[in-house]
mmCIF file of C-alpha atoms in Angstrom:
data_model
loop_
_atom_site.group_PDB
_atom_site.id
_atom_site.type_symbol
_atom_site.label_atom_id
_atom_site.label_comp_id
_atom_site.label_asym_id
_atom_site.label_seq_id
_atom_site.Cartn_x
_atom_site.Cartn_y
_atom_site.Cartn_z
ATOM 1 C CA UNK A 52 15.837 -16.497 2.938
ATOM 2 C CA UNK A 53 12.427 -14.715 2.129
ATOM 3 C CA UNK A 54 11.011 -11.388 3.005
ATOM 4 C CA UNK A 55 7.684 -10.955 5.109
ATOM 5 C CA UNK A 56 4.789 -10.818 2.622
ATOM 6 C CA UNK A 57 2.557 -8.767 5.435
ATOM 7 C CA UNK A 58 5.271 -6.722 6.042
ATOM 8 C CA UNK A 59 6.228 -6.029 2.197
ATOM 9 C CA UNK A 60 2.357 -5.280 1.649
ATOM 10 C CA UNK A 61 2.456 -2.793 4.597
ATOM 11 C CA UNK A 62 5.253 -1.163 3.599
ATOM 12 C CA UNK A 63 3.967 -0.791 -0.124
ATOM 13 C CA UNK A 64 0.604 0.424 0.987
ATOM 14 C CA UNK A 65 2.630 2.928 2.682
ATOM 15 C CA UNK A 66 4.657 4.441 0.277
ATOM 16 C CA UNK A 67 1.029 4.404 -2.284
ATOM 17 C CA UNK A 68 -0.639 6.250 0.225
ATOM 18 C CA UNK A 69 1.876 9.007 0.520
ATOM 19 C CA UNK A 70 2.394 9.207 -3.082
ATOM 20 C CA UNK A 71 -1.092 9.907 -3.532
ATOM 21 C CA UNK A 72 -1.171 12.668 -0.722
ATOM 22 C CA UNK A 73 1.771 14.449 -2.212
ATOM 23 C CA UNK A 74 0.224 14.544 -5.577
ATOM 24 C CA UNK A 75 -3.253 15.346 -4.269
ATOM 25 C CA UNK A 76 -1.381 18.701 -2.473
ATOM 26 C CA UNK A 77 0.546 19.296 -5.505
ATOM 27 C CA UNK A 78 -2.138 19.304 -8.157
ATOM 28 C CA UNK A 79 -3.719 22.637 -7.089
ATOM 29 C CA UNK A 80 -0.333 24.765 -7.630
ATOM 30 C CA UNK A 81 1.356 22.034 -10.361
ATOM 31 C CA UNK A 82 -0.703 21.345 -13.470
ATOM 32 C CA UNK A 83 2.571 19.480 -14.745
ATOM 33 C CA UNK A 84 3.245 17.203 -11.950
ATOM 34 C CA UNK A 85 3.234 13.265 -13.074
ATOM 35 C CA UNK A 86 0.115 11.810 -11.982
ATOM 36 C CA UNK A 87 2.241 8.196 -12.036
ATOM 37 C CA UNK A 88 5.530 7.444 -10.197
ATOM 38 C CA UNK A 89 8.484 5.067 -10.295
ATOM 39 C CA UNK A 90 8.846 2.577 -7.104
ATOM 40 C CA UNK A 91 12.409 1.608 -6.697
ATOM 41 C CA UNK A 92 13.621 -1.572 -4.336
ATOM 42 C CA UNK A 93 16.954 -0.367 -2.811
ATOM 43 C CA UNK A 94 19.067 -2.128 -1.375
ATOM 44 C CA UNK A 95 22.052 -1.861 0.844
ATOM 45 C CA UNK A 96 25.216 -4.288 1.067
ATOM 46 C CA UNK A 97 27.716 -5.075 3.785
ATOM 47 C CA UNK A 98 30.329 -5.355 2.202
ATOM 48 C CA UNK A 99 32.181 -3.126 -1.240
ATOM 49 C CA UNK A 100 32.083 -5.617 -4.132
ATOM 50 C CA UNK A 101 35.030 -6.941 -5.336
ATOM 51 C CA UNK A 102 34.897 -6.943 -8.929
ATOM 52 C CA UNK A 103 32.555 -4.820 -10.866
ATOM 53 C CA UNK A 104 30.173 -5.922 -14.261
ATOM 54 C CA UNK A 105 29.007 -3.383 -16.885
ATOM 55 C CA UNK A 106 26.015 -5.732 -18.136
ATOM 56 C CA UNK A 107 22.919 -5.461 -16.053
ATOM 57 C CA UNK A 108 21.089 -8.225 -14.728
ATOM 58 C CA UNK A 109 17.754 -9.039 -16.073
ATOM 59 C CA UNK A 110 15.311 -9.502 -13.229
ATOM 60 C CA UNK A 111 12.024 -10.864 -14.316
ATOM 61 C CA UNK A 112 9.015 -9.381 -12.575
ATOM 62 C CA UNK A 113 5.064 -10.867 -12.234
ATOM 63 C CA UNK A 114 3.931 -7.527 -13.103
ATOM 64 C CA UNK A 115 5.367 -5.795 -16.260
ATOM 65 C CA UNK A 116 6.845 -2.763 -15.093
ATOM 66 C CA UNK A 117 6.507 -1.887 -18.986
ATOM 67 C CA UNK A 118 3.108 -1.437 -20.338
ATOM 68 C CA UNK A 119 1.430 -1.051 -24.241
ATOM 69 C CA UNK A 120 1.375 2.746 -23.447
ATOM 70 C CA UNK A 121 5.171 3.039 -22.025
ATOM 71 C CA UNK A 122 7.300 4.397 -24.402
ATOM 72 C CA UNK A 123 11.100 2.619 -25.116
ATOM 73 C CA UNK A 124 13.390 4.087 -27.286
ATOM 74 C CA UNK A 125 16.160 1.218 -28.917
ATOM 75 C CA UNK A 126 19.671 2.287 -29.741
ATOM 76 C CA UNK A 127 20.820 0.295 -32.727
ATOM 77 C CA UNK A 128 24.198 -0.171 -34.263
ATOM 78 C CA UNK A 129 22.985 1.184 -37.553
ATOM 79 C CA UNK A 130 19.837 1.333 -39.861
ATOM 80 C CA UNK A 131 20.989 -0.532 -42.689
ATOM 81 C CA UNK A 132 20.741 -4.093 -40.461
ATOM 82 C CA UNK A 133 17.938 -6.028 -41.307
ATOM 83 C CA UNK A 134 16.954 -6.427 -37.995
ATOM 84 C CA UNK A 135 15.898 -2.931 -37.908
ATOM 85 C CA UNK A 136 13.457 -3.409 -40.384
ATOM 86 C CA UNK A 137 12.016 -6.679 -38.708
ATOM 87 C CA UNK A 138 11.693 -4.183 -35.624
ATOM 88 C CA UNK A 139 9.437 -1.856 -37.383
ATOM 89 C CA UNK A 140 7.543 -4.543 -39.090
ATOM 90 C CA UNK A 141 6.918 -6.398 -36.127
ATOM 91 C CA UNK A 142 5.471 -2.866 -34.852
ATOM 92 C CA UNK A 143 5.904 -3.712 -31.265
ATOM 93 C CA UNK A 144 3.588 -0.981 -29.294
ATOM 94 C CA UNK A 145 6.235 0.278 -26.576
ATOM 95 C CA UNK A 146 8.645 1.184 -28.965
ATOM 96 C CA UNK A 147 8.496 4.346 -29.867
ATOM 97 C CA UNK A 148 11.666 5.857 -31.064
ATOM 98 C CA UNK A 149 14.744 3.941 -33.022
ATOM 99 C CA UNK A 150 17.579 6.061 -32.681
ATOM 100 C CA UNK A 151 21.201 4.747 -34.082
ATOM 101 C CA UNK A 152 24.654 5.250 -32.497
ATOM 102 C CA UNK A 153 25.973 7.766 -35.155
ATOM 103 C CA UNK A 154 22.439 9.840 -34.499
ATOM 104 C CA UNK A 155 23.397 9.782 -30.808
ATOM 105 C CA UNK A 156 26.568 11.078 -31.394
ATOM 106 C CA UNK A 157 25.650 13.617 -33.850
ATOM 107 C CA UNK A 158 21.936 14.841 -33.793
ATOM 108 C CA UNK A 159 21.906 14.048 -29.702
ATOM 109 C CA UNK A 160 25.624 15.411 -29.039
ATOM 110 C CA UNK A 161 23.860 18.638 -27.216
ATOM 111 C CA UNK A 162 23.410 18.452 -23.587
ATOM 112 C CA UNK A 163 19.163 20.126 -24.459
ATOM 113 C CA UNK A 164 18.645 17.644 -26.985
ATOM 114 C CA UNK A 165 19.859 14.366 -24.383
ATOM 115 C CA UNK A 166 17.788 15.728 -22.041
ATOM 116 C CA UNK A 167 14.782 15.950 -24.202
ATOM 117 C CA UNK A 168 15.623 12.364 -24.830
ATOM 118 C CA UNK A 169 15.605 10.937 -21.334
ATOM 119 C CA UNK A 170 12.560 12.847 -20.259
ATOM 120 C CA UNK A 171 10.544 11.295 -23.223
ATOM 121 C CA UNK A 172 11.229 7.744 -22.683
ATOM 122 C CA UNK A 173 10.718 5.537 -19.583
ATOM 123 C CA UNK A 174 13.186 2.495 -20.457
ATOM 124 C CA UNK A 175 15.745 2.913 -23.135
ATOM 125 C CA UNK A 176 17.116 -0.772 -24.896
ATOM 126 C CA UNK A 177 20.294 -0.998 -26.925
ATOM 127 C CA UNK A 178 21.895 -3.648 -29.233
ATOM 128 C CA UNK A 179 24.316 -5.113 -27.127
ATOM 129 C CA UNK A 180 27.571 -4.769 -29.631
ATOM 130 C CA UNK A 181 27.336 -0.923 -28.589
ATOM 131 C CA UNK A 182 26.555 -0.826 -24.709
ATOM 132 C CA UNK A 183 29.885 -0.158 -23.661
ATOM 133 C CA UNK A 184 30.255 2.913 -25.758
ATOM 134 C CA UNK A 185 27.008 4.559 -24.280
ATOM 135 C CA UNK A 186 27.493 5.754 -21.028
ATOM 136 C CA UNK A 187 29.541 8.730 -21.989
ATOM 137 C CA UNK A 188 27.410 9.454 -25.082
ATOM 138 C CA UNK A 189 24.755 9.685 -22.826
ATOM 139 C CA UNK A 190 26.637 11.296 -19.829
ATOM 140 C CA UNK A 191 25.794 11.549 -16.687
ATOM 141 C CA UNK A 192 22.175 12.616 -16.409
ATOM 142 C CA UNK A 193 21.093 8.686 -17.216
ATOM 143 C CA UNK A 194 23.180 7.318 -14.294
ATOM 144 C CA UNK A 195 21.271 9.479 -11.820
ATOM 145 C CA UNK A 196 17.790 8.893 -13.617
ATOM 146 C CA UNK A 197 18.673 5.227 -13.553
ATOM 147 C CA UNK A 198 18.002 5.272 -17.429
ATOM 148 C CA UNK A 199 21.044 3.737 -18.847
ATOM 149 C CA UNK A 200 20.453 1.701 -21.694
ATOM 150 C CA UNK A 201 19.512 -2.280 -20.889
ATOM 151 C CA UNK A 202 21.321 -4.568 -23.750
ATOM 152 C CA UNK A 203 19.613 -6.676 -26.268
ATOM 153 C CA UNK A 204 20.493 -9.719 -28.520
ATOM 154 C CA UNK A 205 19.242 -7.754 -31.600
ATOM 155 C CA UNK A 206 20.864 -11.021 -34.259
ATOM 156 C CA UNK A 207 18.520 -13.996 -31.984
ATOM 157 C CA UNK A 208 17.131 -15.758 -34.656
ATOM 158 C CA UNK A 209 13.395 -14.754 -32.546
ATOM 159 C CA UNK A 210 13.570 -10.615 -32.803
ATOM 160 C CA UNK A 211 9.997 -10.452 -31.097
ATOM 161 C CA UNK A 212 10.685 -12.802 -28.290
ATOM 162 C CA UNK A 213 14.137 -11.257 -27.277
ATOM 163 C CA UNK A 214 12.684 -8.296 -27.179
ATOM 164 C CA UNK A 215 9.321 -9.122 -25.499
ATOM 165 C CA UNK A 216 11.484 -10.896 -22.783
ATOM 166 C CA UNK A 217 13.411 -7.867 -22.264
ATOM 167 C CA UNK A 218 10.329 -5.650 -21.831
ATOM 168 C CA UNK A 219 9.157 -8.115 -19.162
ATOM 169 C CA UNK A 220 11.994 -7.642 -16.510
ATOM 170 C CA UNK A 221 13.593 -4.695 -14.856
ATOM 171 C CA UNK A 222 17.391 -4.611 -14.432
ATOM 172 C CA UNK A 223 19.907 -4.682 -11.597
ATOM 173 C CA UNK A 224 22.998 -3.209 -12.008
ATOM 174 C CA UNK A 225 26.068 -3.585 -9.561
ATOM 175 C CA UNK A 226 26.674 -0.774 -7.787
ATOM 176 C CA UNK A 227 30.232 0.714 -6.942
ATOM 177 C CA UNK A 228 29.430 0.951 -3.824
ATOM 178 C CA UNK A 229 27.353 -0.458 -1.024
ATOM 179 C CA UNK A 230 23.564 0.792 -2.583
ATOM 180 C CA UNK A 231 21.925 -0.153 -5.106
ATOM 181 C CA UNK A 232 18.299 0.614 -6.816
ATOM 182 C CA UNK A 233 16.239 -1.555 -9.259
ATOM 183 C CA UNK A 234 12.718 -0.033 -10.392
ATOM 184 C CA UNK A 235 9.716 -2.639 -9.506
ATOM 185 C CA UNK A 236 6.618 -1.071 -10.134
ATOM 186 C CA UNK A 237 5.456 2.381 -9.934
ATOM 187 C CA UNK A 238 1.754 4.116 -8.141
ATOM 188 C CA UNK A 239 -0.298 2.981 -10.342
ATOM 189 C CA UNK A 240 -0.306 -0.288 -9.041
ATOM 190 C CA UNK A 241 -1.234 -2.129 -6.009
ATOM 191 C CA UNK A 242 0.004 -2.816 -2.908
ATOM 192 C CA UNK A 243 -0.210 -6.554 -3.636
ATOM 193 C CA UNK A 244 1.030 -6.109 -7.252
ATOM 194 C CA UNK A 245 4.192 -3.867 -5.977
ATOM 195 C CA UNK A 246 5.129 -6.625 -2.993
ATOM 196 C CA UNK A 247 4.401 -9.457 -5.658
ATOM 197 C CA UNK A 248 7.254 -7.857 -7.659
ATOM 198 C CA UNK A 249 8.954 -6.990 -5.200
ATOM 199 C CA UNK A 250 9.701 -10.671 -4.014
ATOM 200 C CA UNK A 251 10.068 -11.848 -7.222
ATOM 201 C CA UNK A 252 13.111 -9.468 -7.749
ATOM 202 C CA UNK A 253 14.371 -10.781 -4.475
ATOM 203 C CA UNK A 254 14.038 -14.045 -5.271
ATOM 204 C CA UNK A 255 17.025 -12.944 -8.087
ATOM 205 C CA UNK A 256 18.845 -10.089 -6.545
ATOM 206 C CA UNK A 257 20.941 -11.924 -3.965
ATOM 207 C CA UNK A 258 21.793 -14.028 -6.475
ATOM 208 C CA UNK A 259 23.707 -11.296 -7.944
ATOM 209 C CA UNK A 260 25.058 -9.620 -5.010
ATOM 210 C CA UNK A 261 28.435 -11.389 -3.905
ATOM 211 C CA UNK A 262 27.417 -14.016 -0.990
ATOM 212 C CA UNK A 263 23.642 -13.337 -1.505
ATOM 213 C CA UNK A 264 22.040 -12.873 0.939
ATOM 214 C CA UNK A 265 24.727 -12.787 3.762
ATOM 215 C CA UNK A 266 25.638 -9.829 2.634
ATOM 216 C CA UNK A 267 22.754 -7.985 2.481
ATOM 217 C CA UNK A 268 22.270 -5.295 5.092
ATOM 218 C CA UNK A 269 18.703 -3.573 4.478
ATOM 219 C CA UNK A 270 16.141 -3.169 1.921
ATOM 220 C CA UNK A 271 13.729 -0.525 1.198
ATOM 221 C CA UNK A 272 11.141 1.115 -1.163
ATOM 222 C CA UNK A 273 11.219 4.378 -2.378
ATOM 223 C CA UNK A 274 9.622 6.901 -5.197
ATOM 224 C CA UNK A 275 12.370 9.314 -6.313
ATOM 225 C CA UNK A 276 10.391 12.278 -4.510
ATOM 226 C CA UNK A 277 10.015 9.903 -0.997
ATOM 227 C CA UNK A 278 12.213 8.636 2.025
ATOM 228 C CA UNK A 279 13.040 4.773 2.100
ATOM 229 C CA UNK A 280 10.423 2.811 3.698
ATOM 230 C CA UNK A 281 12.237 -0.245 5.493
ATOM 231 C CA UNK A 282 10.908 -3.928 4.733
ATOM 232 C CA UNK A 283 14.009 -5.931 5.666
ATOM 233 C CA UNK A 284 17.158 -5.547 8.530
ATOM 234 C CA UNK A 285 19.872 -8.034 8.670
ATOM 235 C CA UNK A 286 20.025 -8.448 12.541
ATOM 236 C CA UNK A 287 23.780 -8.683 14.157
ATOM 237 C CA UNK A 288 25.213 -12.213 14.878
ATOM 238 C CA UNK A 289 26.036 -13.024 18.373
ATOM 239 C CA UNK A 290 29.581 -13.108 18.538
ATOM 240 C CA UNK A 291 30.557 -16.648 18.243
ATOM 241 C CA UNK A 292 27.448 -17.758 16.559
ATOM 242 C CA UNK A 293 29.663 -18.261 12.984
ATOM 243 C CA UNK A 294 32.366 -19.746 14.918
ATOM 244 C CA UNK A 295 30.240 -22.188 16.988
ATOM 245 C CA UNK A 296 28.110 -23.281 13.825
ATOM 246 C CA UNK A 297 31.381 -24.269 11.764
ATOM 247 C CA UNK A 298 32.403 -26.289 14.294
ATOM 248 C CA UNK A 299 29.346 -28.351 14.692
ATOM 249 C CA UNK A 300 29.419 -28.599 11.052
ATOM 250 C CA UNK A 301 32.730 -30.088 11.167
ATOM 251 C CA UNK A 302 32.108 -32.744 13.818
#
């Protein structure tokens, strides 16, 4: 299964078009608005899940989502590992905050100072011996800004290439429910470079929804200010269609 590259294109061309109208109206009466927005792939599921996963998927993309002038923040365990000071050795551009878990708890315990902290970074990467203990440190202001922390292997024996690799992709986390969102690009780019991305995350995703594709209803793009703009609709099967192609199979 594959998604229609005209149709993809169309629909990102779309969604870059109206972005750029509603910041063209804003910037008269909003000085502060941000000039660059997130795209998000959503997708909708058939069926509940029947198990859920804490760990998000890594999706690789063709176009970084993260660029030399993003800024990442990286939870660690604690500053006294040696892998903290290969990190700021290895002075890896998008990184610019290392925050540990005792400094979350303590100097980031106030709801004003977490929110500072979200708004400042785009992605947020944490050694992966402390990601289950972050979503209520954080709370819930980083579920709904789709900013909880992604893990990373901060002991591999090749700091700079774990981490590189993990600044490459975007993430996919299970949902609860039947909708989920994954961030694949944002305005600056093109329509081609957004519906590149966009079926290179697809050509994952289903992979990490339970039965894949079959149960994938409808997929969309979005910017957290716009409405979905369809680019895929699982049509209905005929009744009897499943029925009638089992038992051919079975002949």
């Amino acid at each position: 299964m594959s998604l229609n590259h005209n149709q993809v294109v169309q629909a990102a061309d779309a969604l870059l078009k109206y972005t750029e109208k509603r910041r063209d109206s804003q910037a008269a009466t909003n000085l502060l608005a941000d000039d660059v927005e997130a795209v998000y792939l959503t997708i909708t599921a058939k069926k509940m899940p029947t198990h859920s996963r804490h760990k998000p998927y890594r999706i690789p993309l063709r176009v970084p989502v993260v660029t030399e002038s993003s800024s990442v923040c990286l939870i660690t365990k604690n500053n006294t590992e040696a892998h903290v000071e290969t990190l700021k050795n290895l002075n890896i551009p998008q990184i610019k905050e290392i925050i540990t878990l005792y400094q979350l708890k303590t100097e980031f315990k106030a709801y004003e100072a977490r929110r500072l902290l979200l708004s400042t970074h785009e992605l947020f990467l944490t050694d992966d011996r402390v990601v289950k203990s972050l979503p209520e440190l954080l709370g819930v202001k980083f579920f709904k800004n789709k900013k909880l922390p992604a893990p990373v292997n901060l002991l591999a024996k090749d700091l700079e290439r774990e981490v590189a690799k993990a600044l490459s992709c975007t993430y996919y986390r299970s949902a609860n429910g039947t909708s989920s969102t994954l961030k694949v690009g944002s305005s600056a780019m093109s329509a081609v470079q957004l519906a590149d991305n966009i079926e290179a995350a697809m050509g994952f995703v289903p992979k990490c929804i339970e039965k894949g594709w079959d149960n994938i209803q409808s997929i969309g793009i979005k910017t957290g200010t716009s409405l979905t703009l369809p680019i895929y609709n699982a049509l209905p099967n005929p009744a009897g269609v499943i029925d009638a192609t089992i038992s051919t199979a079975t002949k």
